[in-house]
Structure formats: C-alpha cells, structure tokens
XYZ file of C-alpha atoms in Angstrom:
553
model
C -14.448 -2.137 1.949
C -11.569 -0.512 0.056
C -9.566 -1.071 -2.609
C -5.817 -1.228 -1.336
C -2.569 -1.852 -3.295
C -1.075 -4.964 -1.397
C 2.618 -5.002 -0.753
C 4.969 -9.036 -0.457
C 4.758 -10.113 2.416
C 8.403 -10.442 3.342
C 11.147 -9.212 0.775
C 13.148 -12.178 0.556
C 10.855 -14.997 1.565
C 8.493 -13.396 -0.454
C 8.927 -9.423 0.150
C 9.455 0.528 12.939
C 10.773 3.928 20.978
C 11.240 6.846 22.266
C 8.132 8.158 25.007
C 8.431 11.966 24.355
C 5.577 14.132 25.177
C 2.378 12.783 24.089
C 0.671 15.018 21.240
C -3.089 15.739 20.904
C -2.665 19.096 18.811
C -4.787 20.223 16.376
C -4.212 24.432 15.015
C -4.494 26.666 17.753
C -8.059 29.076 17.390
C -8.990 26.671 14.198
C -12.069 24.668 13.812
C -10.900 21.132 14.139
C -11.403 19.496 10.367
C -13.154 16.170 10.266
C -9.649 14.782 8.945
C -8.035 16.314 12.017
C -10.491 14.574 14.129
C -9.949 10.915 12.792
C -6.507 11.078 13.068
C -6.403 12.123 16.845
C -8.975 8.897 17.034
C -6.448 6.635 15.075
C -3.320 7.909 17.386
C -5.306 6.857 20.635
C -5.247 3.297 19.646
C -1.368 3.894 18.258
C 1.205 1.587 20.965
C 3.841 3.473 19.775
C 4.814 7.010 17.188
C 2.684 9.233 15.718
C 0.857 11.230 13.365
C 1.943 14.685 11.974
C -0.754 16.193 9.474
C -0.898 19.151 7.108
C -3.483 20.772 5.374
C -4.040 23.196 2.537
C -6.920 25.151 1.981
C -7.640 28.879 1.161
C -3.794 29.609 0.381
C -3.191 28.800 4.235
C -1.181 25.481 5.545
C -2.282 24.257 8.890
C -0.684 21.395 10.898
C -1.428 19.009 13.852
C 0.088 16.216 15.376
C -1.083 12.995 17.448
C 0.798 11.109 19.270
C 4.262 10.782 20.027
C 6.477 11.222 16.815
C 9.108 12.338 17.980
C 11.161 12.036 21.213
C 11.573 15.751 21.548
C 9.484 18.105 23.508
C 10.947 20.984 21.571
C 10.147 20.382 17.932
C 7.615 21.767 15.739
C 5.484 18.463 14.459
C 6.054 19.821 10.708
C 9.583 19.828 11.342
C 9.710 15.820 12.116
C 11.450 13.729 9.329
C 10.127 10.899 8.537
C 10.681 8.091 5.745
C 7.781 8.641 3.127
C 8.577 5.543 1.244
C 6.661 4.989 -1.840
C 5.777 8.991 -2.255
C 8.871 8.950 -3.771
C 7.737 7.896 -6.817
C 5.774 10.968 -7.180
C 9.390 12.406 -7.290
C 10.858 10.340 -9.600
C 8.049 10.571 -11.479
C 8.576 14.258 -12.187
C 12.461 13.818 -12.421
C 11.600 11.729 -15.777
C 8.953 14.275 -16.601
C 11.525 16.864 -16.502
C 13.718 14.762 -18.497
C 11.177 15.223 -21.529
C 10.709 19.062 -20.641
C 14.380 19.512 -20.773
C 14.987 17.303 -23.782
C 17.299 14.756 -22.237
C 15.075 12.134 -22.351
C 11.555 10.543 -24.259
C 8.956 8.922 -22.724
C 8.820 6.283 -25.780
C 12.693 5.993 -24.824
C 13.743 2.015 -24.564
C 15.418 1.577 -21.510
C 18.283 -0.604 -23.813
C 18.846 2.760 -24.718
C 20.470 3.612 -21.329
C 21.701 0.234 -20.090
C 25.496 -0.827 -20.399
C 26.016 -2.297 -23.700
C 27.401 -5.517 -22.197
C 24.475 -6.476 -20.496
C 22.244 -7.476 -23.849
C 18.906 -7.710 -22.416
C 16.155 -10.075 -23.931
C 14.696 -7.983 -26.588
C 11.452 -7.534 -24.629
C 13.221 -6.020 -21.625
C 15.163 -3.690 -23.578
C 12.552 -2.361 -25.527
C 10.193 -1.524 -22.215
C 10.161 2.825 -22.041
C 10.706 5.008 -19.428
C 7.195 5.912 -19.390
C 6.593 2.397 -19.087
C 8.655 2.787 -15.796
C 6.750 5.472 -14.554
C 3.393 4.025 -15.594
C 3.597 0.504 -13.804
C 2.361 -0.407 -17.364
C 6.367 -2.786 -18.469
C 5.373 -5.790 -16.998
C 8.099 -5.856 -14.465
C 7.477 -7.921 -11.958
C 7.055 -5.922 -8.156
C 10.114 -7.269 -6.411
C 13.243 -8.791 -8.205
C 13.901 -12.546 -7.641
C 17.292 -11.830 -6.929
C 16.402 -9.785 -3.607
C 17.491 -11.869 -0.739
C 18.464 -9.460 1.994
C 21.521 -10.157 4.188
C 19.012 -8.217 7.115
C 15.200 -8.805 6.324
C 14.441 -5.948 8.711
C 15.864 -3.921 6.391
C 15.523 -5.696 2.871
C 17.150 -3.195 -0.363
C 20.366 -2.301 2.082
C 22.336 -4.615 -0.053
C 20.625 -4.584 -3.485
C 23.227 -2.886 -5.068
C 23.547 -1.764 -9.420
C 25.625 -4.811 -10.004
C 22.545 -7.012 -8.943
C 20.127 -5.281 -10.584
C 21.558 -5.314 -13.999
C 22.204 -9.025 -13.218
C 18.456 -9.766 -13.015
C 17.698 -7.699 -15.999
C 19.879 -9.707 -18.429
C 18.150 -12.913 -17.375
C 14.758 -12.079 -17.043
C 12.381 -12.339 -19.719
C 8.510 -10.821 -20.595
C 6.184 -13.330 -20.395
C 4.701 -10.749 -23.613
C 5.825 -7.393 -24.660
C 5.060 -4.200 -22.840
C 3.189 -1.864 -22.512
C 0.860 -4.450 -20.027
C -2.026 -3.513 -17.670
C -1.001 -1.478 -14.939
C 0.403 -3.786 -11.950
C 2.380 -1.816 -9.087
C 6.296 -2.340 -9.590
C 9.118 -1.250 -6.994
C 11.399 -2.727 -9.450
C 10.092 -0.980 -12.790
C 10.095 2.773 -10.567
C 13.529 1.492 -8.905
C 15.256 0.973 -12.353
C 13.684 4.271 -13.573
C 16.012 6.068 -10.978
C 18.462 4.406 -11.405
C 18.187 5.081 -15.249
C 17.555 8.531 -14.800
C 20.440 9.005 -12.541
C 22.473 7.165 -15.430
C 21.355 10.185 -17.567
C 22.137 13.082 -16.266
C 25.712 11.489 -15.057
C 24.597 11.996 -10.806
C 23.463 9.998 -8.273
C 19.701 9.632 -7.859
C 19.843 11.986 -4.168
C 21.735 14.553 -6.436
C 19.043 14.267 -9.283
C 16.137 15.029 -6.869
C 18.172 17.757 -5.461
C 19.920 19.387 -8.304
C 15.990 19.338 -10.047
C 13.627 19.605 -7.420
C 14.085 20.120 -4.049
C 17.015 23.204 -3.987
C 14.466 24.814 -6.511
C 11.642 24.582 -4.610
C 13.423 24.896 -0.911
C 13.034 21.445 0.192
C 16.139 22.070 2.636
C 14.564 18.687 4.506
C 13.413 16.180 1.692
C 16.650 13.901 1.935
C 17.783 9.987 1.714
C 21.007 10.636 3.549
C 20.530 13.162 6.982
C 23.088 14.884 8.543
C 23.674 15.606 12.185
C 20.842 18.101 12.836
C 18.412 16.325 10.804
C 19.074 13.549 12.741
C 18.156 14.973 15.931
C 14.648 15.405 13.726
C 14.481 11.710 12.733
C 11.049 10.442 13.711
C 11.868 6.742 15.718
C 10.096 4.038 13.188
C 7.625 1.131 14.761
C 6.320 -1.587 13.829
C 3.170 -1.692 16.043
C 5.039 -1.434 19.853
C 8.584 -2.682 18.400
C 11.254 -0.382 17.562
C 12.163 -1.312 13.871
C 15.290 0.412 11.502
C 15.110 2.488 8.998
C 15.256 1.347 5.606
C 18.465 1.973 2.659
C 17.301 1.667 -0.809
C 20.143 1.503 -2.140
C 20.054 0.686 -5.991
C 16.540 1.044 -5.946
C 15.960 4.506 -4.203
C 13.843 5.816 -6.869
C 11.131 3.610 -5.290
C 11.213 5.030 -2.088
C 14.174 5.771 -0.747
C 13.458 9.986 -0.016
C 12.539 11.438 4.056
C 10.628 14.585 4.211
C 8.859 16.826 6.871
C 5.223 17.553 6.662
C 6.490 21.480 5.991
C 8.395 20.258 3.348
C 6.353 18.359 1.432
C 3.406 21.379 2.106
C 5.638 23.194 0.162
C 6.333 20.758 -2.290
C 2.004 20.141 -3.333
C 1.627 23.928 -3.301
C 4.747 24.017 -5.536
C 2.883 21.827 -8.082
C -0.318 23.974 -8.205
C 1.539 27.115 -9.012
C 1.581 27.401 -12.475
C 4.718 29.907 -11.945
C 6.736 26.486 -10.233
C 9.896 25.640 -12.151
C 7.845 22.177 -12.110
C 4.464 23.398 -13.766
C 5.648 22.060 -17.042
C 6.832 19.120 -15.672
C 3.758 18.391 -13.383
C 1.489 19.285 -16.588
C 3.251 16.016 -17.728
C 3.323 13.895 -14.968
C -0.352 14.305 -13.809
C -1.667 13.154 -17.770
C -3.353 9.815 -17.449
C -1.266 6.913 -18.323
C -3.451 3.786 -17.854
C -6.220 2.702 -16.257
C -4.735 1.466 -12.825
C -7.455 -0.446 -10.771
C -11.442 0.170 -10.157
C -11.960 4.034 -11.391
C -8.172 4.920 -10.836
C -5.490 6.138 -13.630
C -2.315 6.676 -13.311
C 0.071 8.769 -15.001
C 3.859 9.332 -14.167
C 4.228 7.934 -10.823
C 0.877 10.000 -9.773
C -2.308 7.958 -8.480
C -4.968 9.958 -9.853
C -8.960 9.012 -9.341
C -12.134 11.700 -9.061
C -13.113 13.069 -6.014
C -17.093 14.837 -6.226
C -15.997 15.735 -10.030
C -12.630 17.008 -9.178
C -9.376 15.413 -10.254
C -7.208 14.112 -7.319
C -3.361 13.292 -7.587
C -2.188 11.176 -4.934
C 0.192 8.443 -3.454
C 0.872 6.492 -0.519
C 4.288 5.593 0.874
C 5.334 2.665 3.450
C 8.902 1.371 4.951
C 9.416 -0.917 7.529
C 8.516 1.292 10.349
C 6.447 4.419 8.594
C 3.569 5.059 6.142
C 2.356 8.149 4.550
C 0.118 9.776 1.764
C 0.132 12.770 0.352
C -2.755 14.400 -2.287
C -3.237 17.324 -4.586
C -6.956 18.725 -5.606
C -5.215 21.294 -8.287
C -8.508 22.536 -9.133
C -9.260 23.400 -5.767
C -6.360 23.887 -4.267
C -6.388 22.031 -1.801
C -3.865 19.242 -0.440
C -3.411 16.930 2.895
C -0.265 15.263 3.853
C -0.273 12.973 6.563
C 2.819 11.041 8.055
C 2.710 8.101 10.515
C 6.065 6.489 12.474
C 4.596 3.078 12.280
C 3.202 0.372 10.338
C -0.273 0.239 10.895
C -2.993 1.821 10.127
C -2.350 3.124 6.393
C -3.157 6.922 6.949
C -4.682 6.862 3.214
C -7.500 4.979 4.326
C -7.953 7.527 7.721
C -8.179 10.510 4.946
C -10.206 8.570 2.639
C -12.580 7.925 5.509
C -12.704 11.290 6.328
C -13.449 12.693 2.970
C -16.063 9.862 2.569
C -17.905 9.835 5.754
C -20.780 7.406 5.644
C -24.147 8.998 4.706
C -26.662 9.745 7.740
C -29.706 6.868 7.481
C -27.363 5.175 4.754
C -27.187 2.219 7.760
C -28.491 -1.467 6.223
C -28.366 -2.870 9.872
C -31.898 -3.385 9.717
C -32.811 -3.728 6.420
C -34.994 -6.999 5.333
C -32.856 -9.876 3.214
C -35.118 -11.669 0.381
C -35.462 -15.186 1.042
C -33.303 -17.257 -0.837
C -33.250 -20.899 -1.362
C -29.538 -22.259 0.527
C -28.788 -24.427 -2.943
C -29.076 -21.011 -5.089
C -26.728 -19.716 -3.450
C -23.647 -21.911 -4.716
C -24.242 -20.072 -8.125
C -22.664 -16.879 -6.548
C -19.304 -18.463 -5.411
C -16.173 -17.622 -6.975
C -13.193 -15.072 -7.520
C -13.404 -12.341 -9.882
C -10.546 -9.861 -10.761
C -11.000 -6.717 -10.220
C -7.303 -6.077 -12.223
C -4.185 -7.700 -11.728
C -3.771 -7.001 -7.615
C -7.548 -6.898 -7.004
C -9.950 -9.557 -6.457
C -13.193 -10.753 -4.742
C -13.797 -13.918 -3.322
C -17.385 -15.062 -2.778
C -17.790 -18.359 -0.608
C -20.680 -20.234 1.429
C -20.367 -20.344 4.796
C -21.352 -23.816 6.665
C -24.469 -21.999 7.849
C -25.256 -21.303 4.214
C -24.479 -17.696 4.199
C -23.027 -16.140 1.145
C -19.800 -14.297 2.185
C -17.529 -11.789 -0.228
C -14.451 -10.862 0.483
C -12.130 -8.109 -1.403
C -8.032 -8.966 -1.575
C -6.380 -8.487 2.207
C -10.062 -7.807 3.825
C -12.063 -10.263 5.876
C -14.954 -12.142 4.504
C -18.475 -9.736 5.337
C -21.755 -11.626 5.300
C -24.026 -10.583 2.494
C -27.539 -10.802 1.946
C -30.402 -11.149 -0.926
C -31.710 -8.204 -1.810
C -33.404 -9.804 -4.977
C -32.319 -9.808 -8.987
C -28.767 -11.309 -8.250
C -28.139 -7.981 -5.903
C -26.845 -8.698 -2.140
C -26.270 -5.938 0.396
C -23.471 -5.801 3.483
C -24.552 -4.770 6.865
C -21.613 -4.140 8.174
C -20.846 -1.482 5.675
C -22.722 0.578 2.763
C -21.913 -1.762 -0.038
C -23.839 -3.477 -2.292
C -22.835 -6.296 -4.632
C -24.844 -6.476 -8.516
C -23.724 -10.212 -9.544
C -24.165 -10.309 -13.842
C -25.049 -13.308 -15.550
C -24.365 -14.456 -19.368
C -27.466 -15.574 -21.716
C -26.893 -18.842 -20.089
C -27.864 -17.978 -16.737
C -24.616 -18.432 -15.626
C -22.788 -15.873 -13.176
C -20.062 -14.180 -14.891
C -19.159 -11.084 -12.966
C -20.095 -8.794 -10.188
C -19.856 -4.875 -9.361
C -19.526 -2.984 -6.157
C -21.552 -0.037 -5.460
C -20.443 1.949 -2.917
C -19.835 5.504 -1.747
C -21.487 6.307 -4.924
C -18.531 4.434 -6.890
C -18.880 1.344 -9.024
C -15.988 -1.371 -9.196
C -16.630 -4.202 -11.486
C -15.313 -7.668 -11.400
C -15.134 -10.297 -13.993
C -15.778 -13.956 -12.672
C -12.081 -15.606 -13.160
C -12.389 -18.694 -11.217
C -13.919 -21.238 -8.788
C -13.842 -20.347 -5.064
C -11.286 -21.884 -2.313
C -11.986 -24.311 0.360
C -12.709 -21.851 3.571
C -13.603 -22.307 6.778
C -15.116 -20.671 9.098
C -13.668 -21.079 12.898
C -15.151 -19.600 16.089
C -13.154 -17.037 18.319
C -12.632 -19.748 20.769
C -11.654 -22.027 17.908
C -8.761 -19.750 17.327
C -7.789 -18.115 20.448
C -4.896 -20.998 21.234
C -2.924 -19.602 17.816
C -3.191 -16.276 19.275
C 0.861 -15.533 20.573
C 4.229 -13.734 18.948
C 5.943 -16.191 17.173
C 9.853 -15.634 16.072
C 10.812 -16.228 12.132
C 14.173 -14.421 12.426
C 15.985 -12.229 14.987
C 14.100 -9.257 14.795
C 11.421 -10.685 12.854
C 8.045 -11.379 14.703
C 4.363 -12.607 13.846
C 2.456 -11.127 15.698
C -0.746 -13.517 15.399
C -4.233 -11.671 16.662
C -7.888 -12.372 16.436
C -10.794 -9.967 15.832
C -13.621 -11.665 16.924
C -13.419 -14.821 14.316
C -10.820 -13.645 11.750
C -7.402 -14.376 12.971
C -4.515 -11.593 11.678
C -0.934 -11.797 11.411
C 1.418 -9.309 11.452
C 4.938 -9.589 10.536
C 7.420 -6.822 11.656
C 7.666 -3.518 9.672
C 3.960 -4.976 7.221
C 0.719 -4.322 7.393
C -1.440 -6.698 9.657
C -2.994 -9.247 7.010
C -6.329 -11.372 7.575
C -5.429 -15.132 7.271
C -7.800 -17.651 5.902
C -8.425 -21.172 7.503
C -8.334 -23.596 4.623
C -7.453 -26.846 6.605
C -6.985 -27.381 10.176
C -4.278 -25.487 11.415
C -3.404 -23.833 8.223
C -4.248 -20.437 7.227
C -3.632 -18.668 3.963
C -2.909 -15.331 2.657
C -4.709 -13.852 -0.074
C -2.605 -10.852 -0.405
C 0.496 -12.768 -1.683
C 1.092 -17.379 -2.404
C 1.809 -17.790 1.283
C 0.539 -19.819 4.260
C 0.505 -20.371 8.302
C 0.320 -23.716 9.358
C 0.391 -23.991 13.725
C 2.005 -26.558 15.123
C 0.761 -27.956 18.504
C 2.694 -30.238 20.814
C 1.530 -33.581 22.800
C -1.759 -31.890 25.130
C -2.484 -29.529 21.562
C -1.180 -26.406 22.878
C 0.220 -24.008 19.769
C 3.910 -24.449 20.130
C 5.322 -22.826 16.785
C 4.244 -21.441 13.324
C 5.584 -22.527 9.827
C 5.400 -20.107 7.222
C 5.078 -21.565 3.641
C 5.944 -19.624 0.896
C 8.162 -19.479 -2.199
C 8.156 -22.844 -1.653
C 9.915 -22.622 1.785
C 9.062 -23.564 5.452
C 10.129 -21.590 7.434
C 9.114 -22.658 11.927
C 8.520 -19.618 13.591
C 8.242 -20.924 17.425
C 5.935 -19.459 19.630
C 7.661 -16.514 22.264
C 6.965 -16.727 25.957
C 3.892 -14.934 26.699
C-alpha cells in the first residue's frame, strides 16, 4: 500500500499510436540497476508508448528506454519530448523562489497585491501569499468550479485569464489561509500566472528568460516548433491515442515538455552550488508544511526522507503521459523517468525499486490470533490520514476485517493480538489506538520501516463484497463522450474503471449495480436491459447523470 495524491476524476464533470521499433535498452557495458529492471518489467505489460529513464550517480548520467516512445527508429530515447505535467510546479516553484532572490517579489506577498484592482477579491482570497501558492497551504480548492471544458479530452485548452479572475472575485475561504497542505492545480496555476504578471512576460518566457536558457534547457518547452515536433512522444491512454494537453491560463501547473537529457541537466543544475539557481533552490527545497504521512513540502518540491537522506521530488500527469523526477542533493544522486501513457504512475515503479521488499519479510504464512467475529465491528471506520488521505476499515460478510487506503482495493487483515492486524498480501501492519474508554480512535501503518497515522473521523460505508463472476457481466468499454471511454475491468473481485487520459480507479459496490469512488464524490451505476445483460453505465457525480452505453465488444 502507498500513499498517492489522487487527481478529479474528470475536469468538468468533476476533473494519451505510433508502432516504432520496440525498445528494451538499458546502458550499453552497464550493470542493469534494479530501477532499470522494473521498468523494462512495467513496459512489457504497456499496450501502447513507453518509458525513457535517466539516472545520476557518481557525476555520470545514464539512460534507457522501454518500449515504444517514440515512432522513430532514429532518435536517442533522452532526446524524446514528452509532457511532464505536474513537474512543472517544481519550475514554477523556483521561478517564485527567484522572485525573492532577486527582490521582485515576497513570499508573505498577498496575491491582492498583484491582481487587477477591479476585481476586489473577498478579503480572504486577497490576502492568501505567494508562498501560500507554492505551498498548497491557501486553501484553494484543486480545480476551479468554473472549468467546464469545451473538449474534456483536453480540459484547460479554454480556461483562459478572463475566467480565472472571474472565479477569484466570487469565491470565498471557508477560513483564512495559511490551511493544511491539500494539492491545488488552481493555487500553483494562479501562481504563474501571478508571477508572469510580475515580471511583465508570459509564463513560457518567465521559465525561459530565468531558467531554462541559463541552464541550456534548449528542449524544456510548452509551445514546440517544427523539429521538436518530429521529437514529440505520441500520448496514450492505455491502447487509445489521446491529445496533448494546453494549459492555457493555468500553465504554471503543468503546462512545460521536457526530454529526459534535459531535465538530467536540469537536477544536476540544482545540486551545483555554482547553478545560477543554488540560491534559489536553497529556497525552494526549505520545508513549508507538513504535506501528508512523513512528507513536507516546500516551494512546489515534495520532499520526504529516504534511509536518512533528504529527497526532493514530484510527479507529473496529462491526459496521455506521467512522469517523476527526484533529487538526493546529499548524495547526488537523481532518477527521472517519463512514460507516454496513463497508467502505471512511474513514481510508484521507482519507489518500488528503491524499497524492495525485505527477504523472509513474507506474512503469507504467518498465524492470525483468534478473534471473536462481534469484536471485530469495533475496528470499522474511516480515519484521515490528512485532507486527500484516508483508510477505510469494513467487515466483510464472512466476518473478515478489511482496510483499505484512498484509490486502493480493500486487503484482508488479520489479528495479530493488542488491537494490531497484519496484511498478507503485503508487509504492512495496522496498530489500531484506543481512548481511556476503550473506544477505537485511530490507527497507524507500519510499513517499509515508515509509520503513517490516522485519526478515526467517521463510521464506515455500506460495502459489499461481489465475486469475480458476480461482476464479470459489467466488464465492457462504455462511451461518456466522443473520445471519452470507461474502460470497466476486473482483477479477480475488485472491478476498475478507467476513464480516458486517468488513472484506472478501484470502484466500490455499495448497492446492486452501483459502485462508488473513493478517490473523488462520484458513482457507477450499470444498467441492464430485459434478460439482465449490462447495456450502459451512468456516471453520477456533481450531481449529474451522465449514461455511458456499453460499446460493441
């Protein structure tokens, strides 16, 4: 189990083909590093794209590719552009850093400060910083209300300036920043938009004018020209070709493309305390807030410890590519890895890899403590984690206590004694916390030699449990939109959906033929005709149905 920031499911409801010559490349007369290895594993199960990976170590960048991402037998794999989505916040995190470091700007800075006079903001928007921007810390909420995309498949095209100052002058705090940490497009959109405001440029002449002609970054670009074109990496989402994604007012959230070389260049930029941006990363990479679990965050950098080292990191997703990129400065030592389609989130292949399970650390056959069925009720419940985290603990019908963390399936747990319960599936274990009462008021995960604890926020939901067979007849594509597709698959007895250009979700059966999210307020309810065949899928959300019907198989 892992802690993942979820993303809307669709942008305005709620809210990637080329064959080329197949890669399998790691460095030529190099030992093949255990991160190397996992990806060449993920790109065997990729339908479409692929994966282009650097690594620095020992003052020396290697790369390696798998799969197909790109159409062209002649190209370098580091010299593949690809959209690196939400990495650019690392950018404009340093573009506000530099700000301070040149004296432009403040971090304390109230954004009224920098709006148009005209607009008059509620007093608690205006006085939200730029730090506050950087930080995920204003209370922003992650998407805008006002973002209703003329083309879902590619959703900030046409959120323009005029519509984002139009949402700021109505919206209102629900209490004054700085708030906990909660992940905001919007809040790191505006900063860019801000900072662009500033120095009198657009935001692609910001990142150029103060980062990437300084540093060489001939390829880290939101607009490409002919011959970087050619180098454009086709996105996916799963097998479907998908389009790239504008960000129009809101580029500073992830609008930027890049090259593994480039951004190589860029991480081994920000160790070098002789980089024009050492000053400015010295600022960025301070921690902020506490941001989920053992995580921080400072100005637009993830940061969490790695075996007693500090490690600066983010991960990036459009419709049709995801990415991550991290920094060990003390080490120095970096990865970058870029994927041309939506699935799987190449931050969880490198955290994998630099937490391979311990050898013998298998509970597969490990003894459970007898437990009385009734005792078990006392465990049920959610508990937040943070704002976008939670665990859900439920009984199954066969009286087996099940915990689930937000967009993961439910994993059996058992009784390992004193309120403790151990997966097998995984090397987790769950320490549930009771008040002088007796009653249960929290739980904490222990794994990989990490703790994550949980405070007890509510009862548990109504879930059910269906077979494989059970679910096999909502297994299909169903349409929502032209371009738009569920994709409805079952692992065993957790069905999925996946809608094009997002991450496949696990859905939860919580009447019959209605499945919830528990990443976003959304559901699937199936809709069978006269002999109970699955006909069509309504999605419900934002308090919408919307009939998706089922595609010919």
């Amino acid at each position: 189990m892992k802690l993942i920031v979820m993303k809307k499911l669709l942008p305005s409801l709620a809210l990637a083909l080329g064959l080329g010559l197949l890669l399998l490349t790691p460095p030529l007369g190099a030992d093949v590093s255990p991160l190397t290895q996992a990806v060449m594993q993920a790109a065997r199960e990729l339908p479409a794209g692929g994966f282009v990976l650097a690594e620095l170590a020992d003052g020396k960048t290697t790369y390696a590719a798998a799969g197909r991402p790109s159409t062209r037998q002649d190209l370098p794999p580091e010299a593949v552009i690809f959209e690196i989505g939400s990495i650019t916040k690392v950018f404009t995190g340093l573009l506000l850093a530099q700000a301070v470091v040149e004296g432009k700007a403040a971090l304390d800075d109230p954004i009224g400060k920098y709006l148009p006079a005209e607009l008059a903001p509620d007093p608690s928007v205006a006085a939200i910083t730029l730090g506050q921007l950087a930080s995920h810390t204003s209370g922003l909420p992650r998407l805008p209300d006002n973002l209703n995309p003329a083309n879902p498949a590619d959703p900030y095209a046409d959120y323009d300036a005029g519509r984002l100052l139009d949402f700021l002058g109505r919206y209102r705090l629900v209490k004054s920043a700085p708030q906990p940490a909660a992940y905001s497009n919007l809040g790191t959109g505006l900063l860019g938009h801000l900072l662009a405001g500033i120095y009198g440029m657009t935001y692609a002449e910001l990142v150029a004018a103060k980062i990437t002609k300084p540093l060489g970054l001939d390829d880290t670009v939101i607009a490409l020209n002919t011959e970087q074109e050619s180098r454009f990496a086709p996105p996916h989402s799963g097998s479907t070709a998908v389009l790239p994604w504008d960000l129009n007012a809101l580029a500073g959230a992830g609008a930027l493309r890049s090259t593994a070389a480039d951004l190589a260049l860029f991480v081994e930029a920000l160790m070098d305390p002789e980089s024009p941006l050492a000053e400015a990363f010295a600022l960025a990479r301070q921690p902020v807030a506490p941001f989920g679990g053992k995580r921080q965050i400072g100005l637009g950098f993830m940061i969490v410890s790695r075996d007693g080292q500090d490690v600066y990191y983010h991960g990036g997703g459009t419709g049709g590519f995801r990415s991550v990129l991290e920094l060990i400065p003390a080490t120095g030592k970096a990865t970058v890895l870029l994927l041309n389609n939506d699935a799987p989130e190449p931050a969880a292949i490198v955290a994998a890899a630099n937490r391979p399970q311990p050898a013998g650390s298998s509970a597969a056959g490990r003894e459970e403590t007898a437990i009385a069925p009734e005792q078990l009720h006392a465990f049920t419940g959610v508990f937040a984690i943070d704002a976008q985290g939670r665990f859900t603990a439920v009984v199954d019908a066969d009286g087996r206590l099940r915990i689930r963390l937000t967009g993961q399936p439910f994993l059996p747990v058992f009784y390992a004694g004193q309120d403790r319960f151990f997966a097998r599936a995984v090397a987790a274990e769950f320490q549930f916390s009771r008040d002088e009462a007796g009653a249960i008021t929290g739980l904490t995960l222990h794994q990989n030699g990490n703790e994550v604890p949980a405070t007890r926020s509510g009862e548990a939901p109504a879930i059910r449990f269906p077979t494989a067979e059970e679910l096999a007849p909502c297994v299909g594509r169903y349409e929502l939109a032209p371009g738009l597709i569920f994709d409805v698959t079952a692992r065993g007895a957790q069905l999925l959906a996946k809608l094009t250009g997002q991450p496949t979700f696990p859905v939860f059966n919580t009447a019959p033929d209605r499945f919830a999210y528990d990443v976003v307020e959304a559901a699937l309810t199936f809709e069978r005709d006269a002999e109970g065949k699955v006909t069509a899928v309504t999605l419900h959300q934002g308090g919408r149905d919307t009939r998706a019907p089922r595609l010919d198989d």
